[in-house]
Amino acid sequence: MERDGSMTDSVVMRASDLENWSTGAPDGARVRNAPAGDIEVVDLNAWFGNHRALRDVNLSINGRAVTAIIGPSGCGKSTLVRCLNRMHEEVRGARVEGKVLFDGRDIYAPDVDPVEIRRRIGMVFQRPNPFPTMSVLDNAVAGLKLVGGLSRSELRERGEWALRAAGLWEEVKDRLHEPGARLSGGQQQRLCIARALAVEPEVLLMDEPASALDPASTLRIEELVQELKERYTVVIVTHNMQQAARVSDWTLFMLYGEVVEFGPTSKLFTRPDDQRTEDYVTGRFG
Amino acid sequence: MIPAAGVVRSPGVSRARRIRDRAFTAGVWACGAIALLPLMLIFAFVIGKGAAALNLDFFTKEPNPPGVPGGGIVQAFIGTGMIMGLAIAFSVPLGLLTGIYLAEYGRGRTAGFVRFIAEILLSTPSIVAGAFVWAVVVVAMGTFSAIAASIALTVLMWPILTRATEEILRLVPDDLREAGLALGLARWRVILRVVVPTAGSGIFTAIMLAVARGMGETAPILLTALGNDFVNTNPGAPTDAVPLRIYFYAGSPVVQFHALAWGGAITLLAAVLVLSITARVLSHRQLKRVH
Ligand SMILES: Nc1ncnc2c1ncn2[C@@H]1O[C@H](COP(=O)(O)OP(=O)(O)OP(=O)(O)O)[C@@H](O)[C@H]1O
Ligand SMILES: [Mg+2]
């Protein structure tokens, strides 16, 4: 599939390639039957000015699976996920070295447009951040609408699809034109997930998506993550050990900007190779 | 049992406290009143002197020759409208673009330099701006004109708009910029479609304050538009303006003109007041929305 067309082109292009979801997605909305969405991190280092936040990180993230990143505060979890869609470089004075291969291609290669990478690798932030001037529906389709090229009815269809995918549709279908900021915190976070899904990314990065939410909303998001992994590669940062154990297939444990251990979640939580991992997951540390 | 806080006051302490409280409150009120007094006096004075001049003729007729009663200053209203329209057309896009540049892209030396220029212009006496535009534009065009006046006002309004826009855009949380970028939107799109609309009414406020400032300027207009006793709609010719009329007529020996000057003062004051109050109301709403 071509990747270097203009943004609108690539949206349209993909639309024709894709099949409808089994979930009964409307015609305008579908998923790629496309590549696996594997990410390979090679010797990645990241700096904030002189502060080195990531040290020689190597890692293979498997497509269509959930990878959890755990570790004490300040160990570089957010920095790592932000390096995966080139958001790290948006911080003043921040710098990256190394490679991140996405479906075999280095996203840091000089000819790669970060805008395109971010469209394919979406992100959900710790704090829900819906656009305050936009309605629920406009928020959901912001990534499409602001680029243009889709009709109102197409946008509406995509919006409904994304809101359904984020498990929010039933709650907001009568409030689509209210400001997005008027939803509850948990709803806002799912709105942000819908917004990220609406542009049909292949990977979804979630940086502590539930840490600002109550237990019920947290549970809702965890269920959502389970559903999403059928079709997306999901990387989720969490401080909550149980959450990591519940939702992820793979877990990465980091310390001081380095990878300590990476493996299947069940193994990492029951028979870790590294003593530090064991101390951390059993709560004897950090 | 724990009595409610209000119940446990010993009468002695309470009385002293109440007196101090009252005295303080009265003091604050007095200060407020003193601050308001000049404003009130200006209003009362201007309205008292000028109300009589306000009639239909005032807004629709050109001035009568001395000795002929009645007449109006319609040419000044049209002129002010034209000058302000042009000044807005020049200064708003320029000011917003510079403000956006400073807030969203401005790092390093160039930005520092631009900011420095805006700072200097902000504190430049308006007559200096007028003299400068006279030397550059009026002399080059060979005539006084509304265009020259609007350029002089742009020199004054641009820095206000630039600094205000920059500051307002900085209030927009970075979260929103990141959210937009992470959606795969190009930076300029995020700025124009997310950041600027979020700052929307704040920017509108800044525009109105800048317009209010420009509208009352007299010296730079005098040096650039010159004034005109007749209606002129050619932006390339000498043009009248309300503050100019006030200035001419207030100093005029002809008594009938004094009323027209006061009438002009009322309308100018009313316009500036409306702009400022709208700006206030909007910026209040804006604050509520961002936080
Ligand atoms: N904007 C920044 N400027 C400078 N240093 C930063 C910045 N953001 C993070 N850092 C530093 O980089 C290191 C890694 O930060 P990061 O945010 O990735 O940690 P984290 O693992 O996500 O922590 P938390 O669990 O608290 O979110 C920390 O030492 C932090 O102080
Ligand atoms: Mg973090």
CSV table of N, CA and C and ligand atoms in Angstrom, one decimal, chain A residues 73-74 76-79 81-82 126 207-208 237 239, ligand 2:
chain,number,residue,atom,x,y,z
A,73,SER,N,7.9,5.7,38.8
A,73,SER,CA,7.8,7.1,38.3
A,73,SER,C,9.1,7.6,37.8
A,74,GLY,N,9.1,8.2,36.7
A,74,GLY,CA,10.3,8.8,36.2
A,74,GLY,C,11.3,7.9,35.5
A,76,GLY,N,11.0,6.6,32.6
A,76,GLY,CA,11.0,6.8,31.1
A,76,GLY,C,9.9,6.1,30.3
A,77,LYS,N,8.8,5.7,31.0
A,77,LYS,CA,7.7,5.1,30.3
A,77,LYS,C,7.1,6.0,29.3
A,78,SER,N,6.7,7.2,29.7
A,78,SER,CA,6.1,8.1,28.8
A,78,SER,C,7.1,8.5,27.7
A,79,THR,N,8.3,8.7,28.1
A,79,THR,CA,9.3,9.1,27.0
A,79,THR,C,9.4,8.0,26.0
A,81,VAL,N,7.0,5.7,25.1
A,81,VAL,CA,5.9,5.7,24.1
A,81,VAL,C,5.8,6.9,23.2
A,82,ARG,N,6.3,8.0,23.8
A,82,ARG,CA,6.3,9.2,22.9
A,82,ARG,C,7.4,9.2,21.8
A,126,GLN,N,-2.6,10.7,29.4
A,126,GLN,CA,-3.0,10.5,30.8
A,126,GLN,C,-4.3,11.3,31.2
A,207,ASP,N,-0.9,6.3,27.4
A,207,ASP,CA,-0.1,6.6,28.5
A,207,ASP,C,-0.9,6.8,29.8
A,208,GLU,N,-0.9,5.8,30.6
A,208,GLU,CA,-1.8,5.8,31.8
A,208,GLU,C,-3.2,6.3,31.5
A,237,VAL,N,0.8,2.2,29.0
A,237,VAL,CA,1.7,2.5,30.2
A,237,VAL,C,0.8,2.5,31.4
A,239,HIS,N,0.6,2.3,36.0
A,239,HIS,CA,1.3,2.2,37.3
A,239,HIS,C,0.6,1.1,38.1
C,2,MG,MG,4.5,9.2,32.5
